[in-house]
Every structure is written in C-alpha cells, then in structure tokens.
CSV table of C-alpha atoms in Angstrom, one decimal:
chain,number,residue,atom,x,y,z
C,1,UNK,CA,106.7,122.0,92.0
C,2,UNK,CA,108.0,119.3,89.5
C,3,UNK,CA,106.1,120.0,86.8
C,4,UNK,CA,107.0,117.3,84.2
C,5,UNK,CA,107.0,114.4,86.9
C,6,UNK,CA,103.8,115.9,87.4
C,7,UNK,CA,102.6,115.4,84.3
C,8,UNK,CA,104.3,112.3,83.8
C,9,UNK,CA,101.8,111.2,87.0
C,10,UNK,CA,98.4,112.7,85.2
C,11,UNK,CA,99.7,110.4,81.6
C,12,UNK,CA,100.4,107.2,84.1
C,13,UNK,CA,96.7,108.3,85.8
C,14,UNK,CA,95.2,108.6,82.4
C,15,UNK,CA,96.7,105.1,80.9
C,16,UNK,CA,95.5,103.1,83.8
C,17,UNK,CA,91.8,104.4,83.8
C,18,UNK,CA,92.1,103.5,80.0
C,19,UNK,CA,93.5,100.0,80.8
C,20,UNK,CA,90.4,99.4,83.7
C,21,UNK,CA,88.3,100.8,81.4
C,22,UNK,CA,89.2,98.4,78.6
C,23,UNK,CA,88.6,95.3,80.6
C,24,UNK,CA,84.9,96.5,82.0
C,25,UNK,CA,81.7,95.4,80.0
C,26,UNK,CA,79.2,98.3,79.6
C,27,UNK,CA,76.7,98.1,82.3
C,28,UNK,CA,80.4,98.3,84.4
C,29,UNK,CA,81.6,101.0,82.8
C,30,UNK,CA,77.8,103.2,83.4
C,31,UNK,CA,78.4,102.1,87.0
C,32,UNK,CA,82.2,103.7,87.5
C,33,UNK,CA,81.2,106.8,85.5
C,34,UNK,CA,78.3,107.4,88.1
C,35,UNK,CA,78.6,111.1,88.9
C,36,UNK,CA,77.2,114.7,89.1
C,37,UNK,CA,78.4,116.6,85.8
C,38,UNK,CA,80.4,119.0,88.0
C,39,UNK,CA,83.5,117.9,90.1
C,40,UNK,CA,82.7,120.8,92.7
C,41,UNK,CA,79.0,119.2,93.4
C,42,UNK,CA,79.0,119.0,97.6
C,43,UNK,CA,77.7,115.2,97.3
C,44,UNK,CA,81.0,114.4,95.7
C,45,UNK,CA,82.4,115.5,99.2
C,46,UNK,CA,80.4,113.1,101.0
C,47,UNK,CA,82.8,110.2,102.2
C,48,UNK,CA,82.6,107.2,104.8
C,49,UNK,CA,85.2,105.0,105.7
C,50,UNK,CA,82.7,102.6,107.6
C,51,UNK,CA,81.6,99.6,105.7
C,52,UNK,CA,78.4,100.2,103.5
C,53,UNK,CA,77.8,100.8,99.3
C,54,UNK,CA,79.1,103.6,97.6
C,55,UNK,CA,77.9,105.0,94.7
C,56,UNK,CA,80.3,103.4,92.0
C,57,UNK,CA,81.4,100.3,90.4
C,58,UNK,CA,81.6,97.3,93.1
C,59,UNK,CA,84.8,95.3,93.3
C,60,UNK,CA,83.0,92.7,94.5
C,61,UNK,CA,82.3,90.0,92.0
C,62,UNK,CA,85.2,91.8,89.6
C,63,UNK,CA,87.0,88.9,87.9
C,64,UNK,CA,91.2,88.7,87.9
C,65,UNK,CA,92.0,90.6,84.7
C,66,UNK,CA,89.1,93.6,86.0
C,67,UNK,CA,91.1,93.5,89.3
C,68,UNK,CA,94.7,94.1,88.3
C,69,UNK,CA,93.0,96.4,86.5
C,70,UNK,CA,91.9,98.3,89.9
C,71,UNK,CA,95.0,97.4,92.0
C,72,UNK,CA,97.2,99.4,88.7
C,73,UNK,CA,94.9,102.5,89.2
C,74,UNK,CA,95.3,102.5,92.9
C,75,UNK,CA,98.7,102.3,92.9
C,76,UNK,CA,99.5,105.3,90.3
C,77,UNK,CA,97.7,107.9,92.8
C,78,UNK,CA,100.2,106.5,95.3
C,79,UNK,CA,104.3,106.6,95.9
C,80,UNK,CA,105.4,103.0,95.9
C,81,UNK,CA,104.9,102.7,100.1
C,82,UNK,CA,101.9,104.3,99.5
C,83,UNK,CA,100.6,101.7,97.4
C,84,UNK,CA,101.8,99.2,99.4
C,85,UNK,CA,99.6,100.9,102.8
C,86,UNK,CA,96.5,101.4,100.4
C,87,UNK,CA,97.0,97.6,99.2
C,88,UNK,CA,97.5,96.8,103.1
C,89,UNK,CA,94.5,98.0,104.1
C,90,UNK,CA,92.6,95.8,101.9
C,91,UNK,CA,95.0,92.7,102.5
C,92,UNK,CA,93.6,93.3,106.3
C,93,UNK,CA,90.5,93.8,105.9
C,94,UNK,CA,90.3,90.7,104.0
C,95,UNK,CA,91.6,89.0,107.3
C,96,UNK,CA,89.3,90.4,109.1
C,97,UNK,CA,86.2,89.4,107.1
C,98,UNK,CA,87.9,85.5,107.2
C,99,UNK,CA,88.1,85.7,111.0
C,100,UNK,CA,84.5,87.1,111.6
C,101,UNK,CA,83.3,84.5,108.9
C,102,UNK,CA,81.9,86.7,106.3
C,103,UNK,CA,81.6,85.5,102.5
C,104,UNK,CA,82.4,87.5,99.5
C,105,UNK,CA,85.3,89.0,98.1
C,106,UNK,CA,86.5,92.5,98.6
C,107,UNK,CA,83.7,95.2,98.8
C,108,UNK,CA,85.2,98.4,97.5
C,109,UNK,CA,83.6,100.9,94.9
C,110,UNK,CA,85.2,103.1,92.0
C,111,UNK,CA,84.4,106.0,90.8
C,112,UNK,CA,85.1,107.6,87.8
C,113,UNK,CA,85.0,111.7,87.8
C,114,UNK,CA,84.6,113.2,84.5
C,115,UNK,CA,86.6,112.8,80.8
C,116,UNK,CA,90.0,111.6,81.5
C,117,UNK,CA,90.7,112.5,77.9
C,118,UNK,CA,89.3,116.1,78.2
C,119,UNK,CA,90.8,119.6,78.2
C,120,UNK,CA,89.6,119.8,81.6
C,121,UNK,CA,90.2,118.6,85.2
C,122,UNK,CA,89.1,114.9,86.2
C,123,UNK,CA,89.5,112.4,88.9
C,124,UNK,CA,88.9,109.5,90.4
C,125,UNK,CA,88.2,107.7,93.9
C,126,UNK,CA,88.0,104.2,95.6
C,127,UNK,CA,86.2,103.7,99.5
C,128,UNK,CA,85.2,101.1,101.5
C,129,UNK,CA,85.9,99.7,104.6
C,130,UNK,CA,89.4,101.8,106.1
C,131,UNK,CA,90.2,102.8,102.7
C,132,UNK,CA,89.0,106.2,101.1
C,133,UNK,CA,91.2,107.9,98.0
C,134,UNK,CA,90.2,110.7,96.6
C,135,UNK,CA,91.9,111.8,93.5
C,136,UNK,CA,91.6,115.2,91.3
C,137,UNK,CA,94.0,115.4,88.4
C,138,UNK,CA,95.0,118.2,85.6
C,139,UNK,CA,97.3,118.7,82.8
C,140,UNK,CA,99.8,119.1,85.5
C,141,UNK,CA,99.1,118.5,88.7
C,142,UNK,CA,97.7,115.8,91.2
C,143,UNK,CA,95.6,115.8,94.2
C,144,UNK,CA,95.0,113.3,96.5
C,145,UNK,CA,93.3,114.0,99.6
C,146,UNK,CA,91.4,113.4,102.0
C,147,UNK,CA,93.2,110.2,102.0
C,148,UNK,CA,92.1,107.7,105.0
C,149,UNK,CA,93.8,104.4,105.6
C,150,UNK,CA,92.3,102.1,108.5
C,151,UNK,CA,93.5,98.7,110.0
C,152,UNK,CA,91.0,96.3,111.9
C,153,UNK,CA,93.0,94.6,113.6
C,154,UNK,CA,95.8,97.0,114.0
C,155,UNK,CA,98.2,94.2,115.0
C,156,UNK,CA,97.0,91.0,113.1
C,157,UNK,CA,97.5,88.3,115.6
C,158,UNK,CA,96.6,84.7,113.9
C,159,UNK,CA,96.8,83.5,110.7
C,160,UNK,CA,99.3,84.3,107.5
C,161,UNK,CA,99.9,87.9,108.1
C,162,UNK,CA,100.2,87.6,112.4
C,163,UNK,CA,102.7,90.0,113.8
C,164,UNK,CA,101.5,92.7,110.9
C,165,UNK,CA,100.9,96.3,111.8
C,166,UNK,CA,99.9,98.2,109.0
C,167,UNK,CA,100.4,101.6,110.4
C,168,UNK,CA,103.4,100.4,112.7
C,169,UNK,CA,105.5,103.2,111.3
C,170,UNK,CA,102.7,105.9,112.4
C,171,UNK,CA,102.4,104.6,115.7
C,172,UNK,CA,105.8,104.5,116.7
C,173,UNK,CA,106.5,107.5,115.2
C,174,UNK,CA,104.2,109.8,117.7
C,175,UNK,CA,104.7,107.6,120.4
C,176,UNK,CA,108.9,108.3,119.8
C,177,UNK,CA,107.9,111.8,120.0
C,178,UNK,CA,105.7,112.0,123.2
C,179,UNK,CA,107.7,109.8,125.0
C,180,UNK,CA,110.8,112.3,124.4
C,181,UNK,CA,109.3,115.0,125.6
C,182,UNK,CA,109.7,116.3,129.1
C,183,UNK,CA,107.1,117.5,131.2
C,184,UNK,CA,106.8,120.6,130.7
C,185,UNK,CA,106.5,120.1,127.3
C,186,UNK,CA,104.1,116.7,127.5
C,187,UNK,CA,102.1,119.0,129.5
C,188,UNK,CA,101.6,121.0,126.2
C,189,UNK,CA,101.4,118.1,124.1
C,190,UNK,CA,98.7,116.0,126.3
C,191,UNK,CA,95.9,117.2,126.3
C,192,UNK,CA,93.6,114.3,127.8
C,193,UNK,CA,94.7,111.2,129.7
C,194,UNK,CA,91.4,109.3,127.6
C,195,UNK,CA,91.8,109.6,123.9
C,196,UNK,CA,88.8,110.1,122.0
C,197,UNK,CA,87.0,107.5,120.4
C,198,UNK,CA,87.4,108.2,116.4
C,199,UNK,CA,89.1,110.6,114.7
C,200,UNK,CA,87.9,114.1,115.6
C,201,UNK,CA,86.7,115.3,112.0
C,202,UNK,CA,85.2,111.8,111.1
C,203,UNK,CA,84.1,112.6,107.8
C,204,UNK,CA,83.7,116.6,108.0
C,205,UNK,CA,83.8,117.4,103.9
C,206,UNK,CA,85.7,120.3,104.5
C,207,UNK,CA,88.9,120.0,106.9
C,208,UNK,CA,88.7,122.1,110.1
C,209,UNK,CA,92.2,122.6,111.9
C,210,UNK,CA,90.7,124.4,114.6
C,211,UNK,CA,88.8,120.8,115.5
C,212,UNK,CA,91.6,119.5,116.8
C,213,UNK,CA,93.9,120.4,120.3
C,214,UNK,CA,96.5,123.1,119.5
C,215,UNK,CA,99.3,121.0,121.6
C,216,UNK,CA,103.0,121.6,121.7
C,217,UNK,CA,104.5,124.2,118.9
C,218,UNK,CA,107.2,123.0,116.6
C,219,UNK,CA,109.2,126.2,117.8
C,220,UNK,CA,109.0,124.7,121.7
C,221,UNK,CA,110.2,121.3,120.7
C,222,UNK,CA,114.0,120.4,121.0
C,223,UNK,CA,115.8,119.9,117.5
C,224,UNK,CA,115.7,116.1,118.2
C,225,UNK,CA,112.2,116.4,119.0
C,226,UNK,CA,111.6,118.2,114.9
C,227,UNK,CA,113.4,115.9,112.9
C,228,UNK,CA,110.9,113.4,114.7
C,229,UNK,CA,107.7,116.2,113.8
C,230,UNK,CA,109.1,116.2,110.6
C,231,UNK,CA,109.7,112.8,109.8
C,232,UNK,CA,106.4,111.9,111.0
C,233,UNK,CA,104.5,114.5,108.8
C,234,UNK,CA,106.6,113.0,106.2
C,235,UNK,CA,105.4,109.8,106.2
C,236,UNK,CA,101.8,111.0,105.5
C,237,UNK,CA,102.8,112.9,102.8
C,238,UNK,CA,104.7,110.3,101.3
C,239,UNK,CA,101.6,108.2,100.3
C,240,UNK,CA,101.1,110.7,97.2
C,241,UNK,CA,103.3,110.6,94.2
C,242,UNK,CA,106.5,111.9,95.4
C,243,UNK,CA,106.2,115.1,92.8
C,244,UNK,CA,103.2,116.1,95.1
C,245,UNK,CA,105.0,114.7,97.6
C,246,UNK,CA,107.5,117.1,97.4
C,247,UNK,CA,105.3,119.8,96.7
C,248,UNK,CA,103.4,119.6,99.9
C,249,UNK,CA,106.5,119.6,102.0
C,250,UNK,CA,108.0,122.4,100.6
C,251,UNK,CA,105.2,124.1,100.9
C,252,UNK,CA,105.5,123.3,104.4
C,253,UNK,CA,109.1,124.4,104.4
C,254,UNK,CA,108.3,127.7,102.7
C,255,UNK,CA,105.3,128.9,105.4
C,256,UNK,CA,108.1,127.8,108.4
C,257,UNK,CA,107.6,124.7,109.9
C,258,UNK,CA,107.3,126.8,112.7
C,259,UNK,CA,103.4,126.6,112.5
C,260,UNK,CA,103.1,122.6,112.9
C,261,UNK,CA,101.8,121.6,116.4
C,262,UNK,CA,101.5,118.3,117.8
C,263,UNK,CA,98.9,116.8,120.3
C,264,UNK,CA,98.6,113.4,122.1
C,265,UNK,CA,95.5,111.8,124.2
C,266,UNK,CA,95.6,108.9,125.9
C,267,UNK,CA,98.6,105.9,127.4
C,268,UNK,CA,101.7,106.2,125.8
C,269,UNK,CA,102.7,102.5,126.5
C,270,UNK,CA,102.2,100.2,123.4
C,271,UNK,CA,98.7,98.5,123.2
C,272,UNK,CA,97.1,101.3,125.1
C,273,UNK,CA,94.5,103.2,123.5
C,274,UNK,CA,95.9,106.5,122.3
C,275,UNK,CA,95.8,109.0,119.6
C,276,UNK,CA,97.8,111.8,118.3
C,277,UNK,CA,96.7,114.9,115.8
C,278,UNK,CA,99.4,117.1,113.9
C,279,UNK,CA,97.8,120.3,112.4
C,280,UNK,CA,99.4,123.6,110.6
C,281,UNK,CA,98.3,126.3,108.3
C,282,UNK,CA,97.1,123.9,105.7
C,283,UNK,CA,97.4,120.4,107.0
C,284,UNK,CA,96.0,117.9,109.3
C,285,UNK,CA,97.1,114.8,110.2
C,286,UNK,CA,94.9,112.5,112.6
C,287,UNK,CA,95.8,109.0,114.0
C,288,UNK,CA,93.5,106.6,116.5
C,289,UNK,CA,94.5,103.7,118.0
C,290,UNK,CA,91.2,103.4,120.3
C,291,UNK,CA,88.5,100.9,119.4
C,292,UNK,CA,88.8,97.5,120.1
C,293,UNK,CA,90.8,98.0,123.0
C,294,UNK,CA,93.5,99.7,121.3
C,295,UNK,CA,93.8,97.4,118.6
C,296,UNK,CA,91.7,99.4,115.7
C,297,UNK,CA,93.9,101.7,114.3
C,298,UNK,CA,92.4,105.2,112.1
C,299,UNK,CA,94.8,107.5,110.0
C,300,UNK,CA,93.7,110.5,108.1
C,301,UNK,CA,95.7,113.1,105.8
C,302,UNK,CA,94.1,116.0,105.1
C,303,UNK,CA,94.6,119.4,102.9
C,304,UNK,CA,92.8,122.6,103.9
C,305,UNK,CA,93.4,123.7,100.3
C,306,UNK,CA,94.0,120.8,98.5
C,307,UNK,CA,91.1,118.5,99.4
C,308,UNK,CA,88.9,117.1,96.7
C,309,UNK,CA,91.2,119.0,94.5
C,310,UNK,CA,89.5,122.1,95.4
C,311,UNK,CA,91.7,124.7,94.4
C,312,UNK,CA,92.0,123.0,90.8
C,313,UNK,CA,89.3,123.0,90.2
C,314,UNK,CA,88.7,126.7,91.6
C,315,UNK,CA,91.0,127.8,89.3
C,316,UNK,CA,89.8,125.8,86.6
C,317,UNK,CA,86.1,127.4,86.6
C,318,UNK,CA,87.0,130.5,87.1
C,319,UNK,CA,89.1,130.5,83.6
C,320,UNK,CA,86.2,129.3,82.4
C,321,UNK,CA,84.0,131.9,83.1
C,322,UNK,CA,86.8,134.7,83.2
C-alpha cells in the first residue's frame, strides 16, 4: 500500500470536514454529527439509495459557501473521475426532478462519524437518491465502500445535458465483453435471457458474493477477453483515491485474478434491459440497466472486507482492548 499518499488522503479528508464544518451554524453542525458513539453500531450499516431522509445534515436549503463546502468533501473520498461520477449523479438527478416538476434543491444528507481530530478511526458518508458514499478513515488508510452510484435517466435525452450517459463507460464495458464471447463461453456467462429487476444485494449491510450467478471464470476467458475483465473491474475501483485504488487491485493481483467471474442477464443490444455482476474473493461489482425500460441505470462496488471500514475498525478495537 502507499502509505504516505495514504495519509496524505486522511490530512486532505480531515481539512475539508474542517472547512464544511467552519461554514455550518450550530444547530447544522448537531445535525452532521448525528451518530451512534461507536462506528461498528449495525444501524450505521443501514443504507438506501432510494429517495427518502437520512439521518444527517440536509443539503437541501444549504446556501453556496455551505455547498462548496460539501462538493470539496465529496470529492477528497474520490480519484478525480470519481468525483466527477459522484458529482454526475447529482447533476442528473437534478434533471430529473426538473423534468418530473419537483421543487427544491438537491436532497442529500451528511453524516459526520466520530472526531476527525482524534487518535482514533472516523468517517463520513453522504446518500440520497443514486448516490451513497460511505467513508471510514485512519492515520493511514481510507475506506470507501459500499459505494453506489445511480442514473435516472441513464441516457438524458432533452434538455442541457441530452446525449449524457453517466455510466456510459460501465455499460459498454460489459457489454464489449459479452458480446466477445463465443458460445460456449456466453453459455457460462448468461445466465438468464430476463435480467433481474435491481441489483441483487439491494442494500444487504453485509456483502454476499455467493448472491450473485458464478458465470464465466477469468481462467476460461481468452487474454483479449481479461484485459476487458480487468479493465472493467478497474473502473470501479478507480472511483477511490488512487492510493486505495492501487491497493485494492493489487490485492487483486496478489490472490490471482484467476478467482474473478463474470455474469450477464438480459439483451446485449444497446437500450435493452440488461445487467452484468463481477464477483471474486473479496469483491463485488453489480450493474443494472433494467427499470424504465432499460433506461435507469444501478452501479454498486462492494468489499467483503473492506465495507464500512470494517476491518479498521476491527483492528482498531481490538488494540483497544488488547
């Protein structure tokens, strides 16, 4: 791991909660520090990514300076592009409140998880509507999943952003790969011609790999057909901070890529409903394209070991009570 980036993240993590908390009045600032006095409570690990109130501090009603405020702590948990897809999510979702009519402004809430200037670990999160971060942070190290990003519509086809597809790249990326494989090996791959309606862990609190198809092996794929696995995975793990980034992949790298597996459900034609799933020892990966007619689009990264910063803050109590 790249310890010192690491930490470099954790100071730039640290300096923007300072900065949003500097620019909240009090009441504000009782509503982001809202939580349990232990990170490992199970109601943190309850999460939605359908509209509805959080426990938190509302973006809604926030005024400019309080939302740069918000937009600079989102984007430190995230690699540039992955700021730009947790940004995006919002920039749609805006769209589609304008076309449906609604009033207000954004409706997100923040959470603030114990003493960011502590000895201990801390974290953060922001959900609403298709967006849900999760972040657990140490000395030296980050976590950042579950991580869900949503786009209703998938492809934005009026207004300003028309032509937009949000997660474009993780669309095309599967479909590149199922479409490449031959029939023996789609036989593997496919393992329904209708694709389920949601993601097929929704919400679960605690990641299950064996929820989802097994599919086609990285070892039975062609070398082509692994530089597309792997570039896919890639993406998804390029929404954290590349030092985690990198971590997670060579991670990957070091337990043999050979235990990824990729499935598909569904048409394989563009606008057709579909979804895909990508699971190994400790990762999951889940895309749907299936609601709306195939134009409301799901993504969700998740960490058997890593989620909610779990094994952080594992070893964290356990020094603590050593």
């Amino acid at each position: 791991m790249d310890v010192h980036r690491s930490e470099a993240t954790a100071v730039e993590m640290r300096e923007a909660v300072h900065a949003l908390l500097s620019v909240l009045d009090p009441g504000q600032v009782s509503e982001l520090r809202a939580a349990p006095a232990r990170l490992d409570a199970p109601e943190l690990r309850e999460w939605t990514y359908l509209p509805g109130p959080r426990p938190g501090l509302s973006t809604e009603g926030l005024d400019g300076r309080q939302r740069e405020a918000v937009d600079a702590l989102l984007a430190a948990a995230h690699s540039a592009p992955g700021a730009e897809l947790a940004r995006g999510a919002i920039e749609v979702e805006r769209h589609r409140r304008a076309m449906a009519g609604a009033a207000g402004t954004d409706r997100y809430w923040v959470r603030l998880l114990g003493d960011p200037d502590g000895d201990g670990p801390w974290g953060w999160r922001m959900n609403g509507h298709h967006l849900a971060v999760h972040v657990l942070v140490t000395a030296g190290a980050i976590r950042v999943t579950p991580h869900f990003v949503g786009a209703e519509p998938a492809r934005v086809t009026d207004g300003p952003q028309a032509g937009r597809r949000l997660l474009g790249p993780e669309e095309d990326l599967a479909r590149e790969l199922v479409t490449d494989l031959d029939p023996l090996r789609r036989a593997a791959a496919v393992f329904a011609a209708t694709p389920p309606d949601d993601i097929l862990t929704r919400a679960d609190p605690f990641a299950d790999p064996d929820l989802l198809p097994a599919g086609l092996a990285y070892a039975d794929m062609t070398s082509g057909q692994r530089r597309l696995l792997e570039r896919l995975v890639r993406r998804y793990l390029d929404r954290a901070p590349p030092a985690y980034a990198r971590e997670c992949w060579s991670d990957i790298v070091a337990r043999g890529p050979a235990g990824l597996s990729f499935a598909w459900a569904g048409g394989r034609a563009p606008g057709e409903r579909h979804y895909y799933c990508v699971r190994g020892p400790d990762l999951l990966i889940e895309y749907d394209n299936t609601q709306d007619d195939g134009n409301h689009a799901h993504s969700v990264w998740r960490h058997v070991r890593h989620d909610w910063g779990a094994d952080l803050l594992r070893a964290h109590y356990t020094e603590q009570h050593g």
